[in-house]
Coordinates of C-alpha atoms in Angstrom, one line a residue:
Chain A
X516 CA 0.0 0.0 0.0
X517 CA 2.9 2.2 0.7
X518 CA 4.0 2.8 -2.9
X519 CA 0.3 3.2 -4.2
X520 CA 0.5 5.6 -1.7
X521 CA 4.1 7.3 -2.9
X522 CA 2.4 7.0 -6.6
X523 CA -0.4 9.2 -5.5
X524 CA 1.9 11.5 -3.8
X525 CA 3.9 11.9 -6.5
X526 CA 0.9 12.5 -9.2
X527 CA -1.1 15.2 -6.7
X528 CA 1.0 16.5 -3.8
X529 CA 3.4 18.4 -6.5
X530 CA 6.4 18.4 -4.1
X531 CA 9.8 20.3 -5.1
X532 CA 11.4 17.3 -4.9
X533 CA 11.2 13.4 -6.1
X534 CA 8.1 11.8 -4.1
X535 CA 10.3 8.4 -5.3
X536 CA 12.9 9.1 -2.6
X537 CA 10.8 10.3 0.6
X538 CA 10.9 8.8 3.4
X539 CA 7.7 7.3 4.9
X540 CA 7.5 9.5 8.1
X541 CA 8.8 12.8 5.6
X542 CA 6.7 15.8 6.4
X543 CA 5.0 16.7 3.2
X544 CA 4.0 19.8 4.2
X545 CA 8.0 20.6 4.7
X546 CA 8.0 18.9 1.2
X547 CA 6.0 21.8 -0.4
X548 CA 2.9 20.0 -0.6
X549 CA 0.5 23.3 0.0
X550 CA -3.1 22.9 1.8
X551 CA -4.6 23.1 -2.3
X552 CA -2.7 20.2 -3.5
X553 CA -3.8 18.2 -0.3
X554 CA -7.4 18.4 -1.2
X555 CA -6.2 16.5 -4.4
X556 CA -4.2 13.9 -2.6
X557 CA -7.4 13.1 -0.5
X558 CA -9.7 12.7 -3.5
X559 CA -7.6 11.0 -5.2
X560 CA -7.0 8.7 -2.3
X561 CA -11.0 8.5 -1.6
X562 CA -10.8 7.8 -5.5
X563 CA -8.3 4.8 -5.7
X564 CA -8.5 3.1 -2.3
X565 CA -12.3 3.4 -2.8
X566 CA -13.0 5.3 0.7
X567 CA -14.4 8.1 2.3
X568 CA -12.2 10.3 4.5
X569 CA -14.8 11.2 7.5
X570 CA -14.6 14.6 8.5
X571 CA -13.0 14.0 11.9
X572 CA -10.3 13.0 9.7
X573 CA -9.7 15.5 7.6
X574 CA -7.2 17.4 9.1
X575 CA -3.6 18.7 8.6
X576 CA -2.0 16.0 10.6
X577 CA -3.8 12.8 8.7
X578 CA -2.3 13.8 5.5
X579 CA 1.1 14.9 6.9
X580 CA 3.3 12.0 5.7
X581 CA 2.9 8.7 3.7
X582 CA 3.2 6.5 6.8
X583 CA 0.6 9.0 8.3
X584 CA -1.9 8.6 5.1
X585 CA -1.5 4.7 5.8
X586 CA -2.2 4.7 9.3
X587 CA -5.1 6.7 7.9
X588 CA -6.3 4.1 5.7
X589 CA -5.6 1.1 7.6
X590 CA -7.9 2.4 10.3
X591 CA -10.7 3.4 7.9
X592 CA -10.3 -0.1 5.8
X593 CA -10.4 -1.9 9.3
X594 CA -13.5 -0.1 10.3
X595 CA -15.0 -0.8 7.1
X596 CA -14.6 -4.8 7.8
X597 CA -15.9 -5.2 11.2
Chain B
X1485 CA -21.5 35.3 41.0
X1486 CA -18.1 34.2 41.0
X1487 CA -15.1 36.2 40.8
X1488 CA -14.3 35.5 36.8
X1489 CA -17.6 36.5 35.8
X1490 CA -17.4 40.1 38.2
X1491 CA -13.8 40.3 36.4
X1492 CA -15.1 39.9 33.3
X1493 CA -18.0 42.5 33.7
X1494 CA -15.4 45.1 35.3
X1495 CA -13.0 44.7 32.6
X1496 CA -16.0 45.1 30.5
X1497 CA -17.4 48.2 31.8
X1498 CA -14.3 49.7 31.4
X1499 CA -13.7 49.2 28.0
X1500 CA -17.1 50.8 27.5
X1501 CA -16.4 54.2 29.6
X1502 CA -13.2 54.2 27.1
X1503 CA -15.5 53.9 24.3
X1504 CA -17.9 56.7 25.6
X1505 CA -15.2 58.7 26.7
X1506 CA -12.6 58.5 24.0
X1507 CA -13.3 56.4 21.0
X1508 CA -16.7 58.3 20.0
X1509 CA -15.6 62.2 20.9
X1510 CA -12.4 61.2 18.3
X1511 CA -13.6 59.0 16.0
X1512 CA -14.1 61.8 13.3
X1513 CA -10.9 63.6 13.6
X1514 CA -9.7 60.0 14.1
X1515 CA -11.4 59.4 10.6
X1516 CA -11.0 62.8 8.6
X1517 CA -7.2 63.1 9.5
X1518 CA -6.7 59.4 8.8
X1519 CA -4.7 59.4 11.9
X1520 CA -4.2 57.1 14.6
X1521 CA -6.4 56.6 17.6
X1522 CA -4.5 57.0 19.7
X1523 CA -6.6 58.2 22.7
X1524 CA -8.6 55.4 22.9
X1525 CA -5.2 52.9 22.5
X1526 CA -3.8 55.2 25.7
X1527 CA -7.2 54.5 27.7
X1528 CA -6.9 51.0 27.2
X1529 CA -3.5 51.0 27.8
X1530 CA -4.1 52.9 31.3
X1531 CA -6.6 50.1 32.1
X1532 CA -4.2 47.2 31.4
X1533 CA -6.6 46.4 29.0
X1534 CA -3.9 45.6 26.1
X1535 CA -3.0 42.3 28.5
X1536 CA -6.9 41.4 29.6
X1537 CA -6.4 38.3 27.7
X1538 CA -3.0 37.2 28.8
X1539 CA -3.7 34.7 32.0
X1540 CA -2.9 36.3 35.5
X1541 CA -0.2 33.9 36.7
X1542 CA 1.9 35.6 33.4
X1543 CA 0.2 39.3 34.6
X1544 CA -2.2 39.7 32.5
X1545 CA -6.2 40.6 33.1
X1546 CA -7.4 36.6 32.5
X1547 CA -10.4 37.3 31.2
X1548 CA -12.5 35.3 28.8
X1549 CA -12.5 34.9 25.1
X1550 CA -16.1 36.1 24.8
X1551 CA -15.6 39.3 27.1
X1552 CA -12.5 40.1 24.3
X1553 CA -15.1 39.5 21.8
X1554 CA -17.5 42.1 23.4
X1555 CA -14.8 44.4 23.7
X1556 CA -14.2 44.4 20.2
X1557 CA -17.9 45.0 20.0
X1558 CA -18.5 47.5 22.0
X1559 CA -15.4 49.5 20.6
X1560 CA -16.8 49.1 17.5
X1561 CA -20.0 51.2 18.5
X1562 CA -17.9 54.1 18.9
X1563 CA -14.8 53.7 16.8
X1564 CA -14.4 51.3 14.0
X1565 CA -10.6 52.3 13.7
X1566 CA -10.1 51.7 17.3
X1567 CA -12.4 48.8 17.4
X1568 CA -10.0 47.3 14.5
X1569 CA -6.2 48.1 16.3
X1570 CA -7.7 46.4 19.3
X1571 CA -8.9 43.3 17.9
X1572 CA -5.3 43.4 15.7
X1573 CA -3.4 43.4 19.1
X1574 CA -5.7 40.8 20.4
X1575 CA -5.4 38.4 17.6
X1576 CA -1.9 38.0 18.3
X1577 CA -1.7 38.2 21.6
X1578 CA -4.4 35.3 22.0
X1579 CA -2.4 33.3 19.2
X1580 CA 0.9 33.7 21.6
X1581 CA -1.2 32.7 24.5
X1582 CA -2.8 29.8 22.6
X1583 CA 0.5 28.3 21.8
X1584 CA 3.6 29.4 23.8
X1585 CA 3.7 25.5 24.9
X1586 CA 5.4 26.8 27.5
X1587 CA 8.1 28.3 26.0
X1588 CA 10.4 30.2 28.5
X1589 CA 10.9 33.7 26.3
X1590 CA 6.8 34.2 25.0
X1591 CA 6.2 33.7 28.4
X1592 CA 8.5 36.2 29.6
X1593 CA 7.6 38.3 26.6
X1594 CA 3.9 38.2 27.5
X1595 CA 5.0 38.9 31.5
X1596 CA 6.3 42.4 29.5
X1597 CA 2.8 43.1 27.3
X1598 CA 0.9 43.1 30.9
X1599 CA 3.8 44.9 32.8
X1600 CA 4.4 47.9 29.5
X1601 CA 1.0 47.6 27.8
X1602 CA 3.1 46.7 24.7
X1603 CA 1.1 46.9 21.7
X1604 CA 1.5 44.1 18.9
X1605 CA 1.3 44.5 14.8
X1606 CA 1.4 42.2 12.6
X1607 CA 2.7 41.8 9.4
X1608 CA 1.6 38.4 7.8
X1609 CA 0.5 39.6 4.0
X1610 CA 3.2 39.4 2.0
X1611 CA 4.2 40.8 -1.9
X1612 CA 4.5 38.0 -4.5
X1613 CA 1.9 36.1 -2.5
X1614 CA -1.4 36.5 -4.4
X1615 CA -2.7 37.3 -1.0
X1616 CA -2.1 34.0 0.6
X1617 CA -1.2 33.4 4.3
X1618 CA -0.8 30.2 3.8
X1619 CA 2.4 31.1 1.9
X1620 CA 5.5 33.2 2.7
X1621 CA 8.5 34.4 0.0
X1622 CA 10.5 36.0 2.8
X1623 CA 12.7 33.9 5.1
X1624 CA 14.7 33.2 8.4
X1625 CA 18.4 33.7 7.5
X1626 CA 21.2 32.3 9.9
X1627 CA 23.4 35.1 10.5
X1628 CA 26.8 35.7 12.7
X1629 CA 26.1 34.9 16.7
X1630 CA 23.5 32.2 16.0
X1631 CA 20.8 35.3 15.4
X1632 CA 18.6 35.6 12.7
X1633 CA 17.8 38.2 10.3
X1634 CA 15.0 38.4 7.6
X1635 CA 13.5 41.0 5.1
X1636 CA 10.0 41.2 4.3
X1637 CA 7.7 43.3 1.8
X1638 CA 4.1 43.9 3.3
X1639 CA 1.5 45.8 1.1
X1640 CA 0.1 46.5 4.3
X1641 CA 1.1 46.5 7.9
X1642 CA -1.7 48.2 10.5
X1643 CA -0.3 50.6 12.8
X1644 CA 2.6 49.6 12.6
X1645 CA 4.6 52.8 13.1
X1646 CA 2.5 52.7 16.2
X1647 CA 3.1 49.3 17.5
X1648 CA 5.5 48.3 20.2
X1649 CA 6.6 44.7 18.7
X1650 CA 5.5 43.0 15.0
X1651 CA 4.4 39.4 14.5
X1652 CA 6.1 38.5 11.6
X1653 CA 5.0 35.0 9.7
X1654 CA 8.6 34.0 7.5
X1655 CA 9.9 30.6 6.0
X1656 CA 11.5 28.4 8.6
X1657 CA 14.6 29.0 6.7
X1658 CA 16.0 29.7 3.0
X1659 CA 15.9 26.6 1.9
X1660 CA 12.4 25.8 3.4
X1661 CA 9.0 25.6 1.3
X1662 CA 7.0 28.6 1.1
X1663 CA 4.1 27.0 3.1
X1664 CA 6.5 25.9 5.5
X1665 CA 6.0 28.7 7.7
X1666 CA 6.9 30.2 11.5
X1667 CA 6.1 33.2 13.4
X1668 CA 8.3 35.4 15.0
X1669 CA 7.8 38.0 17.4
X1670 CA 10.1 41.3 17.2
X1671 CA 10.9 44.5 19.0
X1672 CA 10.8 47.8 17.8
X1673 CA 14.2 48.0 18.4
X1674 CA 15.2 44.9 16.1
X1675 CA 13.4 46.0 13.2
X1676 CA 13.7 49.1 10.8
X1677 CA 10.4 50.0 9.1
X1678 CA 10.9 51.4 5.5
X1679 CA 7.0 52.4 4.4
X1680 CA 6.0 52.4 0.9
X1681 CA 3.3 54.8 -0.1
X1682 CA 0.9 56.5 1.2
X1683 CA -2.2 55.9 3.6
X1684 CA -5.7 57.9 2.2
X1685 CA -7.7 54.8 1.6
X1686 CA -11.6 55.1 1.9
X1687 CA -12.6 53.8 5.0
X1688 CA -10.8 52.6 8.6
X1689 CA -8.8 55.2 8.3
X1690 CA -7.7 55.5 11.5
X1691 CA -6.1 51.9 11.8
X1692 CA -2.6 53.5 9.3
X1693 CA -1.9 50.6 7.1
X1694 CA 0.5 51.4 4.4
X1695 CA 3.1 49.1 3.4
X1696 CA 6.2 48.9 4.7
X1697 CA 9.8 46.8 3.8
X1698 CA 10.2 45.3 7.0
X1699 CA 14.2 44.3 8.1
X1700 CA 14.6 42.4 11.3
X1701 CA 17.3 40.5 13.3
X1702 CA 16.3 38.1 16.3
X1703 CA 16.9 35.5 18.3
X1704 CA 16.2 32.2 17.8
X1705 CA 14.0 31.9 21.2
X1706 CA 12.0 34.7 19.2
X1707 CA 10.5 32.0 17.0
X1708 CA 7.4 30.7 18.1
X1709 CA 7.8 26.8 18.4
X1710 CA 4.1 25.4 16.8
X1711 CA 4.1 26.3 12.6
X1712 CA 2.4 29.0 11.9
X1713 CA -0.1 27.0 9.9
X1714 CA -1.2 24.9 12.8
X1715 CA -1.3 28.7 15.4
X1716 CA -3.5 29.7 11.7
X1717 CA -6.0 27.0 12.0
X1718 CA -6.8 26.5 15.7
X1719 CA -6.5 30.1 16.7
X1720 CA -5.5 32.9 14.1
X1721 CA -8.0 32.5 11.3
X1722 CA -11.1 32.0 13.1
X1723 CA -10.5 34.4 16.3
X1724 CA -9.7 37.1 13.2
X1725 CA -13.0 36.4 11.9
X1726 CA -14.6 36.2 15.4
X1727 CA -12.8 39.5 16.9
X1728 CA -13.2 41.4 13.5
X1729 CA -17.5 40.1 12.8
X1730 CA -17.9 41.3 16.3
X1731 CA -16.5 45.1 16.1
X1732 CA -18.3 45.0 12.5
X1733 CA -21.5 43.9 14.4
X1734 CA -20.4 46.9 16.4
X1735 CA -20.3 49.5 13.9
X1736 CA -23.4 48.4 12.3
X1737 CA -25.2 48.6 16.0
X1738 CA -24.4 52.4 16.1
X1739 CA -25.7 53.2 12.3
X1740 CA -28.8 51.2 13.2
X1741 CA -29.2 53.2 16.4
X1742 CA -28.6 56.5 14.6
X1743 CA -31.3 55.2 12.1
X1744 CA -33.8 54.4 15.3
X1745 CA -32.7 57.9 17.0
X1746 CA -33.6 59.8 13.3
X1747 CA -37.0 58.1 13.1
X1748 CA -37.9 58.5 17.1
X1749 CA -37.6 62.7 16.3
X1750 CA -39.5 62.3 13.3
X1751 CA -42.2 60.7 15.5
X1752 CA -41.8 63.3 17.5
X1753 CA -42.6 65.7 15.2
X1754 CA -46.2 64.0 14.5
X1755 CA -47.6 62.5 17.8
X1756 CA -50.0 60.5 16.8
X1757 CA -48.6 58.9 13.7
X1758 CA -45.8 56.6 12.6
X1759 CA -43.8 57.9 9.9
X1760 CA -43.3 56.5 6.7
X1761 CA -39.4 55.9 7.3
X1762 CA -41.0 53.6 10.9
X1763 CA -41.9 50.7 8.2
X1764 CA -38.2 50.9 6.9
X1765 CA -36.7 50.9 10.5
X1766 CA -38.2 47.5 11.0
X1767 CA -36.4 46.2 7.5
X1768 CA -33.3 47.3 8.6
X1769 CA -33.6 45.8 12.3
X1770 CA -34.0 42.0 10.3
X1771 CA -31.0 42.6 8.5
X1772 CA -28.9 43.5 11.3
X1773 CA -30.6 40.4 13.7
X1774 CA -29.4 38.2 10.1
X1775 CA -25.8 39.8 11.0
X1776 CA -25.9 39.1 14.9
X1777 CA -27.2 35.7 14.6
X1778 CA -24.0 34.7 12.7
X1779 CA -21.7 36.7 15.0
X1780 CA -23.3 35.3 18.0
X1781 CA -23.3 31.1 16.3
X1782 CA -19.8 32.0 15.2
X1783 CA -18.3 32.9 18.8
X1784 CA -20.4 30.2 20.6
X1785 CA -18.8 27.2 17.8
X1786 CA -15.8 28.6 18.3
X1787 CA -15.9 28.8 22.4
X1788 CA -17.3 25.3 22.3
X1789 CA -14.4 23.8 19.6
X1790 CA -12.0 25.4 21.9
X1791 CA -13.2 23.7 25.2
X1792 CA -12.2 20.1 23.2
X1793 CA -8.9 18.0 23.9
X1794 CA -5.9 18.8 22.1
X1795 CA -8.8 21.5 19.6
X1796 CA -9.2 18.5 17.2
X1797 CA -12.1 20.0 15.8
X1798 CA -10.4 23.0 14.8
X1799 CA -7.8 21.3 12.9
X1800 CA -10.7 19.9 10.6
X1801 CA -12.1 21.6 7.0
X1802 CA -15.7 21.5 8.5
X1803 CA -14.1 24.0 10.8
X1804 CA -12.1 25.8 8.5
X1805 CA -15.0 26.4 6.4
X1806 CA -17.4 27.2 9.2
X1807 CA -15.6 30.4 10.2
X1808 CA -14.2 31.1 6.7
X1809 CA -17.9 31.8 6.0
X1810 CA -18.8 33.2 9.1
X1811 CA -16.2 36.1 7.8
X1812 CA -17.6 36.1 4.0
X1813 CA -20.8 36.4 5.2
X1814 CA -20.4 38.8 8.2
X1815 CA -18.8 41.1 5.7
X1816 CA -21.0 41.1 3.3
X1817 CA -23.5 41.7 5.3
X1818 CA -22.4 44.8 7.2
X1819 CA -21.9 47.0 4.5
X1820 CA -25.0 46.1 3.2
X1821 CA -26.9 46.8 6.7
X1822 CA -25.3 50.1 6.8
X1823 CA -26.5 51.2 3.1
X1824 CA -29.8 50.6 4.7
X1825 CA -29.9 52.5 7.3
X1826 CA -28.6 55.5 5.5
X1827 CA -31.6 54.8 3.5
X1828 CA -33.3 55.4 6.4
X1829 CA -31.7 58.7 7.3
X1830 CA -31.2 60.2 3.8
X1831 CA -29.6 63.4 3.3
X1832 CA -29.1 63.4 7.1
X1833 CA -27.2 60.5 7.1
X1834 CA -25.4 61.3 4.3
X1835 CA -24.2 64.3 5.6
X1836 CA -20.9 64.0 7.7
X1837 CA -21.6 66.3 10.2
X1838 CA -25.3 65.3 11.6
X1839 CA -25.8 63.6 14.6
X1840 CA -27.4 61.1 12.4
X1841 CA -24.5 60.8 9.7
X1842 CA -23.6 57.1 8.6
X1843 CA -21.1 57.8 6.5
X1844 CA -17.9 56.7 8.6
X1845 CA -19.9 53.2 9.3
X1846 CA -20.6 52.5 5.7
X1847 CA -17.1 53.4 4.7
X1848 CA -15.4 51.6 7.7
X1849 CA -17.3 48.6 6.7
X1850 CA -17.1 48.1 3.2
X1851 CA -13.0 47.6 4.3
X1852 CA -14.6 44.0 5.3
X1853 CA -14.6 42.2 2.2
X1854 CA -11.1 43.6 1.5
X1855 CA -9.2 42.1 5.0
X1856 CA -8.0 38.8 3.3
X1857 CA -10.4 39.1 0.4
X1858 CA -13.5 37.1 0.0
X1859 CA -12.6 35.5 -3.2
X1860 CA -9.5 34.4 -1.9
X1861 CA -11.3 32.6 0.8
X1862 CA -13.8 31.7 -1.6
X1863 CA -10.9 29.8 -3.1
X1864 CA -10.0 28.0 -0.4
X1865 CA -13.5 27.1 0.5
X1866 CA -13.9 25.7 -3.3
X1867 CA -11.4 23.2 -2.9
X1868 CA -12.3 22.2 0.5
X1869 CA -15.8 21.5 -0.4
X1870 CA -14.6 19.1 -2.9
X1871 CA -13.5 16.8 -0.1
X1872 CA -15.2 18.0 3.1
X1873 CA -18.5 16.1 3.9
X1874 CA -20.2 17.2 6.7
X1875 CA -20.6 20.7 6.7

């Protein structure tokens, strides 16, 4: 999940620099990823992982790194089992 | 009644008599002369009212977010100009309060605002930005002695000739993304102040916001630990939109009360009959309950968000949005509630020089849509509607 994740970073976050090389706990934000290109990482997360980010989890800190966004998704896809 | 609440009220009453006594008997020269209030800034200041926010174990007055709020309001009734350079200060000392985690220096700085009634600007619009916060082309530069040195263009820094310290939002470093932001708080005496232009705009006159090339050199405990976009989103942005809907909210109060005091002598000019201009007295009193139903919701969200662990609704876009429209709809709405009740006064109103004269108040608040512009938020909004759900 990590590199579809890295993939979408690298298509929507438009970082200064190669999303190919971040580390997982990188700080996008510190990356250049602004608050407008976020809003495209989440859709197109919603889009390809096929979720809905609720509300309470639309905040800066959920979409702050690539190990963040998986935490993120882990707990949504778990909730969306049980 | 317990002793916050008979604090509160004090502090409260004061800031009134200030009003009454110094705002209102100024506020035209204030506004003609486009000069700075400074009568009302040296009441508050003789009341310690510049710290009333700042908690009393650092000095400070401790009084409530809300009470601050009806400050701003009640300035606002008498001098939009004053009403404005209060609720500046405010915003940034609430934001230092908010988030000094602690920090050693803020709270020694902040021990100074209560003990010198230091007054704050700040300059956080920046040239080259498109009028984005969010986003800063000036940076923090190492220089010799581990200090740090930066220089900033601002199309517009309030008061600042006035002002005591700035609050300056820069890059993190050189090298750092533009949105990777930090705020740093500066004395006078660090900072030279080159201004750009003139200051003859049409309304708030009396707030003295012309640009300026800012050059500063600091120390690094003069950098406020939490990024500046996380100080933005739990307690800048929306206590700006609270602090400014309220004086706003204030300014329209005193052009709907001219309004009422024009049509009470026309009543009493015909006992016995309501006049004609009665019927558009009630109009204009909807509008303005419209505007002071959002003021009021906005505050109460905002007091309640706040009251949360760690503020994690404040972090969210529902919240973002909620009091990005409470200011696009707040200032909208003012202007337009003034407009009215100088269609209530007519050529009385019109004039500057009546005691029914609404001039100032329709000028002063058509500055609303301009203070981060409402298409720029509009913007923002946009995009976060495309992913926000419950709003």
């Amino acid at each position: 999940m990590t590199e579809e994740i890295r993939k979408i970073v690298a298509d929507h976050a438009r970082l200064s620099i190669d999303a190919a090389g971040l580390a997982a706990d990188a700080d996008l934000y510190q990356a250049g990823m602004t608050s407008h290109a976020s809003v495209n990482v989440m859709l197109a997360l919603e889009d390809h992982f096929d979720v809905e980010f609720p509300d309470r989890m639309l905040t800066r800190d959920v979409f702050e790194s690539i190990a963040a966004i998986e935490r993120a998704l882990g707990e949504l896809r778990g909730s969306t089992v049980s | 009644m317990s002793v916050s609440v008979d604090r509160d009220q004090a502090f409260l009453d004061t800031v009134r008599r200030v009003a009454d006594e110094l705002a209102g008997p100024n506020a035209d020269s204030v506004d003609r002369e486009a000069r700075f209030p400074i009568e009302t800034i040296e009441g508050l200041r003789a009341e310690g009212a510049l710290s009333a926010f700042i908690p009393t174990e650092l000095g400070g007055g401790g009084v409530a977010f809300e009470t601050i709020a009806a400050a701003c309001f009640e300035l606002g009734r008498r001098c939009g100009a004053s009403a404005m350079v209060y609720a500046m200060h405010q915003i940034q000392v609430i934001s230092i309060v908010r988030h000094l985690d602690d920090a050693p220096w803020f709270e020694e700085y902040l021990r100074r605002v209560a003990a010198e009634q230091r007054l704050i600007a700040s300059v956080t619009s920046e040239v080259g930005t498109g009028g984005d916060m969010g986003r800063s082309v000036a940076a923090l530069t190492p220089a010799a002695e581990g200090r740090r040195v930066f220089e900033k263009q601002a199309p517009t820094v309030s008061y600042g000739e006035h002002a005591d310290d700035l609050f300056v939002t820069l890059r993190r470093s050189p090298e750092a993304e533009p949105s990777d932001q930090v705020i740093v708080l500066a004395h006078k005496e660090q900072l030279e102040l080159e201004q750009n232009g003139t200051w003859d705009p049409l309304g708030m006159r009396g707030t003295c916001s012309p640009g300026f090339l800012v050059r500063g050199e600091l120390l690094p405990e003069q950098i406020l630990a939490t990024p500046f976009a996380r100080v933005s989103a739990e307690s800048m942005s929306p206590v700006s939109h609270i602090l400014w809907s309220h004086l706003w909210l204030g300014i329209v109060t005193d052009a709907f009360d001219r309004a009422r005091a024009f049509v009470r002598a026309a009543a009493k000019r015909s006992p016995g009959e309501t006049p004609p201009v009665a019927l558009r007295l009630s109009h204009l009193m909807s509008e303005l309950s419209l505007l002071r139903a959002e003021v009021g919701s906005g505050l109460r969200d905002f007091v309640e968000a706040s009251a949360e662990p760690d503020r994690e609704r404040l972090t969210t876009m529902a919240s973002a949005l909620r009091f990005n429209n409470l200011k696009i709809a707040t200032s909208e709405q003012a202007p337009r509630v003034c407009q009215s009740a100088l269609g209530v006064c007519g050529i009385v109103g019109f004039k500057n020089d009546t005691p029914f004269s609404v001039g100032r108040h329709l000028r002063d608040t058509m500055s609303a849509c301009l203070m981060i512009a409402n298409e720029r938020i509009h913007q923002t909004n946009a995009g976060l509607l495309l992913i926000a759900k419950d709003v």
